[in-house]
Short mmCIF file of C-alpha atoms in Angstrom, two decimals:
data_model
loop_
_atom_site.label_atom_id
_atom_site.label_comp_id
_atom_site.label_asym_id
_atom_site.label_seq_id
_atom_site.Cartn_x
_atom_site.Cartn_y
_atom_site.Cartn_z
CA MET A 92 6.50 -23.14 -10.36
CA LYS A 93 5.70 -19.70 -11.75
CA GLN A 94 2.26 -19.70 -10.12
CA THR A 95 3.74 -20.91 -6.82
CA PHE A 96 6.26 -18.08 -6.79
CA ARG A 97 3.51 -15.58 -7.64
CA SER A 98 1.32 -16.93 -4.83
CA LYS A 99 4.19 -16.71 -2.35
CA PHE A 100 5.02 -13.18 -3.45
CA LEU A 101 1.41 -11.98 -3.13
CA LYS A 102 1.14 -13.62 0.29
CA TRP A 103 4.34 -11.86 1.39
CA LEU A 104 3.12 -8.55 -0.07
CA ALA A 105 -0.20 -8.87 1.79
CA LEU A 106 1.68 -8.82 5.10
CA PHE A 107 2.94 -5.31 4.38
CA LEU A 108 -0.07 -3.78 2.57
CA PRO A 109 -1.39 -2.02 5.72
CA GLY A 110 2.04 -0.42 6.18
CA ILE A 111 2.28 0.51 2.49
CA PHE A 112 -1.18 2.11 2.69
CA LEU A 113 -0.03 4.22 5.65
CA LEU A 114 3.12 5.21 3.76
CA GLY A 115 1.02 6.38 0.81
CA LEU A 116 -1.18 8.40 3.18
CA ASN A 117 1.78 9.93 5.02
CA ILE A 118 4.21 10.84 2.22
CA GLY A 119 2.42 13.37 0.02
CA THR A 120 3.40 16.60 -1.65
CA GLY A 121 2.96 18.42 1.69
CA SER A 122 5.69 16.22 3.16
CA VAL A 123 7.87 16.67 0.07
CA THR A 124 7.54 20.47 0.24
CA THR A 125 8.30 20.57 3.97
CA MET A 126 11.30 18.20 3.76
CA ALA A 127 12.68 20.00 0.70
CA LYS A 128 12.32 23.41 2.35
CA ALA A 129 14.03 22.14 5.52
CA GLY A 130 16.94 20.80 3.44
CA ALA A 131 17.20 23.95 1.28
CA ASP A 132 17.14 26.34 4.27
CA TYR A 133 18.96 24.34 6.98
CA GLY A 134 20.90 21.59 5.19
CA MET A 135 20.83 18.25 7.06
CA SER A 136 20.84 19.89 10.51
CA LEU A 137 17.15 19.08 11.12
CA LEU A 138 17.50 15.38 10.29
CA TRP A 139 17.11 14.60 14.00
CA THR A 140 13.55 16.00 13.79
CA ILE A 141 12.64 13.36 11.19
CA VAL A 142 14.13 10.64 13.43
CA ALA A 143 12.12 11.88 16.45
CA SER A 144 8.92 12.18 14.35
CA CYS A 145 9.28 8.68 12.89
CA LEU A 146 9.92 7.16 16.34
CA THR A 147 6.82 8.98 17.66
CA THR A 148 4.79 7.72 14.71
CA TYR A 149 5.99 4.15 15.32
CA PHE A 150 5.04 4.41 19.01
CA MET A 151 1.56 5.76 18.20
CA ILE A 152 0.93 3.24 15.39
CA ASN A 153 1.78 0.40 17.78
CA LEU A 154 -0.36 1.79 20.60
CA TYR A 155 -3.44 2.25 18.42
CA GLY A 156 -2.81 -1.08 16.67
CA LYS A 157 -2.44 -2.89 20.00
CA TYR A 158 -5.76 -1.48 21.21
CA THR A 159 -7.53 -2.99 18.19
CA LEU A 160 -5.65 -6.31 18.54
CA VAL A 161 -6.81 -6.63 22.17
CA THR A 162 -10.39 -5.30 21.94
CA GLY A 163 -11.33 -5.89 18.31
CA GLU A 164 -12.58 -2.29 18.18
CA THR A 165 -11.36 0.40 15.81
CA ALA A 166 -10.47 3.86 17.13
CA LEU A 167 -13.71 5.55 16.05
CA GLN A 168 -15.83 2.73 17.47
CA ALA A 169 -13.94 3.04 20.77
CA PHE A 170 -14.32 6.83 20.90
CA ARG A 171 -18.06 6.50 20.21
CA LYS A 172 -18.63 3.69 22.70
CA HIS A 173 -16.27 4.47 25.59
CA ILE A 174 -15.87 8.27 25.49
CA HIS A 175 -18.69 10.06 23.63
CA PRO A 176 -20.24 9.84 20.13
CA GLY A 177 -19.32 13.51 19.66
CA VAL A 178 -15.62 12.63 19.78
CA GLY A 179 -16.05 10.26 16.83
CA ILE A 180 -18.01 12.90 14.90
CA PHE A 181 -15.29 15.47 15.68
CA PHE A 182 -12.66 13.22 14.06
CA ILE A 183 -14.86 12.57 11.01
CA VAL A 184 -15.50 16.29 10.44
CA ALA A 185 -11.96 17.52 11.22
CA LEU A 186 -10.19 14.82 9.19
CA THR A 187 -12.56 15.30 6.25
CA VAL A 188 -12.03 19.08 6.18
CA GLY A 189 -8.27 18.55 6.41
CA VAL A 190 -8.35 15.93 3.65
CA CYS A 191 -10.45 18.16 1.35
CA GLY A 192 -7.84 20.91 1.72
CA SER A 193 -5.12 18.34 1.10
CA VAL A 194 -6.82 17.05 -2.08
CA MET A 195 -6.92 20.60 -3.47
CA GLY A 196 -3.34 21.39 -2.44
CA VAL A 197 -1.81 18.06 -3.47
CA MET A 198 -3.32 18.02 -6.95
CA GLY A 199 -2.46 21.71 -7.37
CA ILE A 200 1.20 21.04 -6.56
CA VAL A 201 1.35 17.90 -8.76
CA ALA A 202 -0.21 19.80 -11.69
CA ASP A 203 2.20 22.71 -11.11
CA ILE A 204 5.22 20.37 -11.05
CA CYS A 205 4.07 18.64 -14.27
CA PHE A 206 3.56 22.05 -15.90
CA GLU A 207 7.10 23.16 -14.99
CA TRP A 208 8.53 19.80 -16.08
CA SER A 209 6.62 19.88 -19.40
CA LYS A 210 8.35 23.15 -20.30
CA THR A 211 11.53 21.15 -20.93
CA VAL A 212 9.68 19.16 -23.62
CA VAL A 213 6.95 21.47 -24.99
CA ASP A 214 7.47 25.17 -25.64
CA GLY A 215 5.43 27.08 -23.04
CA GLY A 216 4.46 23.88 -21.23
CA ILE A 217 1.15 22.01 -20.97
CA SER A 218 -1.62 23.65 -18.92
CA PRO A 219 -1.81 22.37 -15.29
CA ILE A 220 -5.55 21.67 -15.62
CA TYR A 221 -4.92 18.86 -18.11
CA PHE A 222 -2.52 17.15 -15.71
CA ALA A 223 -4.90 17.56 -12.76
CA ALA A 224 -7.84 16.16 -14.74
CA SER A 225 -5.75 13.18 -15.96
CA PHE A 226 -4.53 12.19 -12.48
CA ILE A 227 -8.00 12.63 -10.96
CA ALA A 228 -9.49 10.39 -13.67
CA MET A 229 -6.79 7.74 -13.17
CA VAL A 230 -7.24 7.56 -9.37
CA TYR A 231 -11.03 7.52 -9.66
CA PHE A 232 -10.89 4.75 -12.30
CA ILE A 233 -8.84 2.57 -9.96
CA PHE A 234 -11.28 3.34 -7.13
CA TRP A 235 -14.25 2.44 -9.39
CA ASN A 236 -12.87 -1.10 -9.62
CA GLY A 237 -14.24 -1.40 -6.10
CA LYS A 238 -11.93 -4.10 -4.77
CA THR A 239 -9.80 -3.02 -1.81
CA GLN A 240 -7.11 -5.58 -2.72
CA PHE A 241 -6.75 -4.19 -6.26
CA PHE A 242 -6.69 -0.66 -4.84
CA GLU A 243 -3.95 -1.51 -2.32
CA ARG A 244 -1.80 -3.24 -4.94
CA ALA A 245 -2.08 -0.26 -7.29
CA LEU A 246 -1.02 1.95 -4.39
CA ALA A 247 1.90 -0.39 -3.62
CA VAL A 248 3.22 0.01 -7.20
CA ILE A 249 3.03 3.83 -7.02
CA VAL A 250 4.68 3.88 -3.57
CA ALA A 251 7.46 1.65 -4.96
CA ILE A 252 8.07 4.11 -7.84
CA MET A 253 8.10 7.03 -5.37
CA SER A 254 10.54 5.26 -3.02
CA ALA A 255 12.90 4.26 -5.84
CA SER A 256 12.86 7.79 -7.30
CA PHE A 257 13.73 9.57 -4.05
CA LEU A 258 16.32 6.94 -3.09
CA LEU A 259 18.06 7.25 -6.47
CA ASN A 260 17.96 11.03 -6.08
CA PHE A 261 19.66 10.71 -2.70
CA PHE A 262 22.70 9.00 -4.23
CA ILE A 263 22.87 11.52 -7.09
CA MET A 264 22.60 14.69 -4.98
CA MET A 265 23.57 13.58 -1.46
CA PRO A 266 25.47 16.02 0.78
CA PRO A 267 28.75 15.00 2.52
CA PRO A 268 28.23 11.97 4.86
CA ILE A 269 29.63 13.98 7.81
CA ASP A 270 26.77 16.50 7.41
CA ILE A 271 24.25 13.65 7.55
CA LEU A 272 25.79 12.30 10.76
CA LYS A 273 25.87 15.78 12.34
CA GLY A 274 22.18 16.17 11.48
CA LEU A 275 21.34 13.30 13.84
CA ILE A 276 22.46 15.43 16.82
CA PRO A 277 19.53 17.54 18.13
CA ASN A 278 20.19 21.25 17.66
CA ILE A 279 18.43 24.50 16.68
CA PRO A 280 20.34 25.65 13.59
CA GLU A 281 20.69 28.99 11.84
CA GLY A 282 19.36 28.90 8.30
CA LEU A 283 20.08 30.89 5.15
CA ASP A 284 17.82 33.65 6.49
CA PRO A 285 18.92 34.45 10.09
CA ASP A 286 15.73 36.50 10.64
CA LYS A 287 13.55 33.40 10.26
CA SER A 288 13.10 30.98 13.17
CA PRO A 289 13.49 27.26 12.47
CA PHE A 290 10.73 26.42 14.99
CA LEU A 291 7.91 26.69 12.41
CA ILE A 292 9.82 24.34 10.09
CA ILE A 293 10.39 21.91 12.99
CA ALA A 294 6.66 22.03 13.82
CA SER A 295 5.84 21.44 10.13
CA LEU A 296 8.23 18.46 9.92
CA VAL A 297 6.55 16.89 12.95
CA GLY A 298 3.05 17.77 11.74
CA THR A 299 3.49 16.16 8.32
CA THR A 300 4.95 12.95 9.81
CA VAL A 301 2.93 12.48 13.01
CA PHE A 302 -0.50 12.56 11.32
CA SER A 303 -3.63 11.67 13.31
CA GLY A 304 -5.36 10.15 10.29
CA LEU A 305 -2.61 7.51 10.18
CA PHE A 306 -3.48 6.16 13.62
CA ILE A 307 -7.26 6.23 13.09
CA ILE A 308 -7.08 4.45 9.72
CA ARG A 309 -4.44 2.05 11.09
CA THR A 310 -6.98 0.49 13.45
CA THR A 311 -9.38 -0.08 10.53
CA LEU A 312 -6.66 -1.83 8.51
CA VAL A 313 -5.62 -4.00 11.47
CA LYS A 314 -9.23 -5.09 12.06
CA GLU A 315 -9.80 -5.76 8.35
CA ALA A 316 -6.63 -7.88 8.23
CA GLY A 317 -8.18 -10.07 10.94
CA TRP A 318 -5.19 -9.72 13.24
CA LYS A 319 -5.58 -10.66 16.92
CA ILE A 320 -3.30 -10.18 19.93
CA ALA A 321 -1.34 -13.25 18.79
CA ASP A 322 -0.35 -11.18 15.73
CA LEU A 323 1.27 -8.46 17.85
CA LYS A 324 4.72 -9.27 16.42
CA LYS A 325 3.35 -9.17 12.85
CA GLN A 326 1.77 -5.79 13.58
CA ARG A 327 5.08 -4.45 14.92
CA ASN A 328 7.02 -5.74 11.90
CA ASP A 329 4.55 -4.05 9.57
CA ALA A 330 4.90 -0.79 11.53
CA VAL A 331 8.72 -1.07 11.35
CA VAL A 332 8.60 -1.43 7.54
CA SER A 333 6.23 1.53 7.21
CA VAL A 334 8.18 3.88 9.50
CA THR A 335 11.62 2.83 8.15
CA LEU A 336 10.53 3.62 4.58
CA MET A 337 8.98 6.85 5.88
CA PHE A 338 12.35 7.88 7.33
CA ILE A 339 14.38 6.86 4.25
CA ILE A 340 12.11 8.74 1.83
CA SER A 341 11.86 11.86 4.04
CA ALA A 342 15.63 11.95 4.62
CA SER A 343 16.28 11.44 0.89
CA ILE A 344 14.10 14.44 -0.01
CA MET A 345 15.85 16.60 2.59
CA ALA A 346 19.27 15.42 1.35
CA ALA A 347 18.43 16.23 -2.30
CA ALA A 348 17.70 19.85 -1.34
CA ALA A 349 20.58 20.07 1.15
CA GLY A 350 23.16 18.73 -1.33
CA THR A 351 22.17 21.26 -4.00
CA LEU A 352 20.08 24.29 -2.99
CA TYR A 353 21.54 24.71 0.52
CA VAL A 354 25.12 24.38 -0.75
CA GLU A 355 24.40 27.09 -3.35
CA GLY A 356 22.70 29.32 -0.77
CA ILE A 357 19.34 29.14 -2.55
CA GLY A 358 16.20 29.01 -0.39
CA LEU A 359 12.90 27.38 -1.32
CA THR A 360 9.26 28.48 -1.17
CA ASN A 361 7.55 25.46 -2.73
CA ALA A 362 8.33 22.10 -4.32
CA SER A 363 7.63 23.17 -7.91
CA GLN A 364 10.51 25.68 -7.69
CA MET A 365 12.89 22.76 -7.39
CA ILE A 366 12.31 21.71 -10.99
CA GLY A 367 13.73 24.97 -12.33
CA LEU A 368 16.38 25.33 -9.62
CA LEU A 369 17.73 21.77 -9.70
CA GLU A 370 18.35 21.38 -13.43
CA PRO A 371 21.43 23.64 -13.68
CA LEU A 372 22.78 22.18 -10.40
CA ALA A 373 22.06 18.46 -10.76
CA GLY A 374 21.25 17.93 -14.44
CA SER A 375 18.07 17.02 -16.32
CA PHE A 376 18.16 13.32 -15.34
CA ALA A 377 18.24 13.99 -11.59
CA THR A 378 15.55 16.67 -12.00
CA SER A 379 13.31 14.24 -13.90
CA VAL A 380 13.78 11.53 -11.26
CA PHE A 381 12.87 14.02 -8.53
CA ALA A 382 9.79 15.15 -10.49
CA ILE A 383 8.64 11.52 -10.89
CA GLY A 384 9.08 11.06 -7.12
CA ILE A 385 6.96 14.12 -6.30
CA ILE A 386 4.23 13.13 -8.78
CA SER A 387 4.16 9.59 -7.34
CA ALA A 388 3.98 11.02 -3.81
CA GLY A 389 1.04 13.22 -4.78
CA VAL A 390 -0.87 10.47 -6.56
CA SER A 391 -0.19 7.90 -3.80
CA SER A 392 -1.53 10.29 -1.13
CA GLN A 393 -4.67 10.95 -3.23
CA PHE A 394 -5.67 7.27 -2.95
CA PRO A 395 -6.19 7.30 0.84
CA ASN A 396 -7.34 10.94 0.81
CA ILE A 397 -10.39 10.33 -1.37
CA LEU A 398 -11.25 7.21 0.65
CA MET A 399 -10.97 8.90 4.06
CA LEU A 400 -14.60 10.05 4.47
CA PRO A 401 -16.38 6.85 3.32
CA TRP A 402 -13.99 4.69 5.35
CA LEU A 403 -14.51 6.83 8.47
CA LEU A 404 -18.31 6.65 8.06
CA CYS A 405 -18.20 2.85 7.65
CA ASP A 406 -15.91 2.63 10.67
CA TYR A 407 -18.10 4.87 12.87
CA ASN A 408 -21.29 3.00 11.92
CA ASN A 409 -19.54 -0.41 12.09
CA SER A 410 -20.87 -1.21 8.62
CA LYS A 411 -19.35 -3.20 5.77
CA ARG A 412 -16.79 -1.24 3.74
CA ASP A 413 -18.44 -1.67 0.33
CA MET A 414 -17.06 1.07 -1.89
CA THR A 415 -19.27 0.00 -4.85
CA LEU A 416 -22.36 1.56 -3.19
CA PRO A 417 -23.63 4.58 -5.21
CA LYS A 418 -23.51 6.95 -2.19
CA TYR A 419 -19.78 6.26 -1.69
CA ARG A 420 -18.98 6.56 -5.40
CA VAL A 421 -20.69 9.97 -5.54
CA MET A 422 -18.94 11.03 -2.32
CA VAL A 423 -15.51 10.05 -3.66
CA LEU A 424 -16.22 11.72 -7.03
CA LEU A 425 -17.08 15.04 -5.36
CA ILE A 426 -13.95 14.91 -3.16
CA SER A 427 -11.83 13.98 -6.20
CA LEU A 428 -13.16 16.96 -8.20
CA LEU A 429 -11.80 19.31 -5.51
CA GLY A 430 -8.42 18.59 -7.11
CA LEU A 431 -9.46 20.91 -9.97
CA VAL A 432 -9.96 23.95 -7.68
CA VAL A 433 -6.32 25.15 -7.66
CA PRO A 434 -5.67 24.84 -11.45
CA VAL A 435 -9.10 26.24 -12.46
CA PHE A 436 -9.07 29.23 -10.10
CA ASN A 437 -5.29 29.69 -10.21
CA ALA A 438 -5.12 29.50 -6.40
CA GLN A 439 -1.87 29.11 -4.46
CA PRO A 440 -1.49 25.34 -3.83
CA VAL A 441 1.03 25.77 -0.99
CA PHE A 442 -1.28 28.22 0.81
CA VAL A 443 -4.17 25.73 0.53
CA MET A 444 -1.95 22.93 1.86
CA VAL A 445 -0.77 25.03 4.82
CA VAL A 446 -4.32 26.03 5.82
CA SER A 447 -5.44 22.39 5.71
CA GLN A 448 -2.62 21.56 8.16
CA VAL A 449 -4.39 23.67 10.83
CA PHE A 450 -6.96 20.90 11.22
CA ASN A 451 -4.23 18.26 11.55
CA ALA A 452 -2.54 20.40 14.23
CA VAL A 453 -5.78 20.68 16.22
CA ILE A 454 -6.57 16.95 15.94
CA LEU A 455 -3.23 15.58 17.18
CA PRO A 456 -3.56 16.50 20.91
CA VAL A 457 -7.10 15.00 20.93
CA THR A 458 -5.74 11.85 19.24
CA VAL A 459 -3.07 11.47 21.95
CA LEU A 460 -5.55 12.13 24.77
CA GLY A 461 -7.97 9.56 23.31
CA ILE A 462 -5.47 6.68 23.28
CA LEU A 463 -4.03 7.78 26.65
CA TYR A 464 -7.49 7.28 28.18
CA LEU A 465 -8.43 4.08 26.33
CA SER A 466 -5.12 2.25 26.70
CA ASN A 467 -5.10 2.80 30.49
CA ARG A 468 -8.51 1.23 31.07
CA ALA A 469 -7.97 -2.18 32.66
CA ASP A 470 -11.54 -3.26 31.82
CA LEU A 471 -10.71 -2.88 28.12
CA MET A 472 -7.01 -3.75 27.90
CA GLY A 473 -6.57 -6.21 30.79
CA ASN A 474 -2.90 -7.16 31.16
CA HIS A 475 -2.08 -5.14 28.04
CA LYS A 476 -2.88 -1.74 29.52
CA ASN A 477 -0.15 0.89 29.41
CA LYS A 478 3.04 0.48 31.40
CA PRO A 479 4.32 3.56 33.32
CA LEU A 480 7.03 4.22 30.72
CA GLU A 481 4.45 4.20 27.90
CA ASN A 482 2.43 6.80 29.80
CA VAL A 483 5.54 8.96 30.22
CA PHE A 484 6.16 8.83 26.43
CA LEU A 485 2.51 9.61 25.71
CA SER A 486 2.57 12.58 28.08
CA LEU A 487 5.68 13.99 26.37
CA ILE A 488 4.05 13.50 22.95
CA LEU A 489 0.92 15.27 24.23
CA LEU A 490 2.92 18.28 25.43
CA PHE A 491 4.82 18.52 22.17
CA SER A 492 1.62 18.10 20.12
CA ILE A 493 0.07 21.04 21.99
CA TYR A 494 3.18 23.11 21.27
CA THR A 495 3.09 22.08 17.59
CA SER A 496 -0.59 23.05 17.42
CA VAL A 497 0.07 26.52 18.86
CA VAL A 498 3.04 27.11 16.52
CA GLY A 499 1.12 25.80 13.50
CA VAL A 500 -2.02 27.85 14.11
CA THR A 501 0.04 30.99 14.87
CA GLY A 502 2.04 30.49 11.67
CA VAL A 503 -1.11 30.15 9.55
CA ILE A 504 -2.69 33.25 11.15
CA GLN A 505 0.48 35.24 10.32
CA LEU A 506 0.40 33.84 6.78
CA ILE A 507 -3.23 34.94 6.29
CA ASN A 508 -2.58 38.39 7.75
#
């Protein structure tokens, strides 16, 4: 009976592993920092942006997933075959550069948070480099196991810890329910600093949620799961679970900052500040729960980050995804070691994260254009090609992605100068 229950549970879990993988890729310390800053500076008034971003992500996940269900081709294979090989190479290079920046920034922020948190236990705290090295070793050890199923289940456990932490935090530090409801109404609010425009924060919220890498990797996961067009409903259900959890976690992070820092009139520069700022406002327990959530978010996003390049290469070359090959193990080790850059050289982790977002901003319009072209080809999609309403939505997403790109790049240029 015990074995039967275990078998049923694992079978049920397998249905949602692609969605859990996407959640781990999407919710990282970059998302936590952005959501927390939005909540600290603007309360819950930008909640509508998270709703719009999650709906856009759901639409794009389904569109890319449907293409693979119908044609059996992943996104990179389709770009290479039906558009130009250079388009596939562009995605490999741009996503890899973005991911390398993310690996440095994420591990820098996680190590910084652990350092701040350790001060409550050890006088002077434990050096960030020890935390960074420990997490890098743990993630690489799990990768070394080589089995995708084991890797995905390990990720599922970490994502579950992250989700539970942020959800518990929401109930501890939640703002008034009326503020949450008001936040669902689209508006351009005034923040704690009236001289700062909320548009860059809005662009950042969209950029961290509507991530091109999600849609590219999604097609690989759908193909690996062996889903066909008959599994369209299963694919949609998986996307619903992924995006719903994405919204709940993002809203919970925003609410934690809105219910404490915004109420007290305290702004926020980066996520590690929250450890010191939250304790006198919410208590040590709530602060510890929030810290566990951020650490879990960082570690869970490292899993897909270090796998991005080898998976993209396998996808582009249509080769078997065997991560035990020496070339992939060396590749992943070198990418993993980038996580030591911020602690060793005492770089600014938030700055590194922001610069890496430039590549994500540039990729998104190309990602939208790619699926707009492919999903309208009757010779590829047959009866499943885009309906007029789908093309209207895609066109609106394209326009907004271009705007987000311009705002994001301009913001980074100003930051550098």
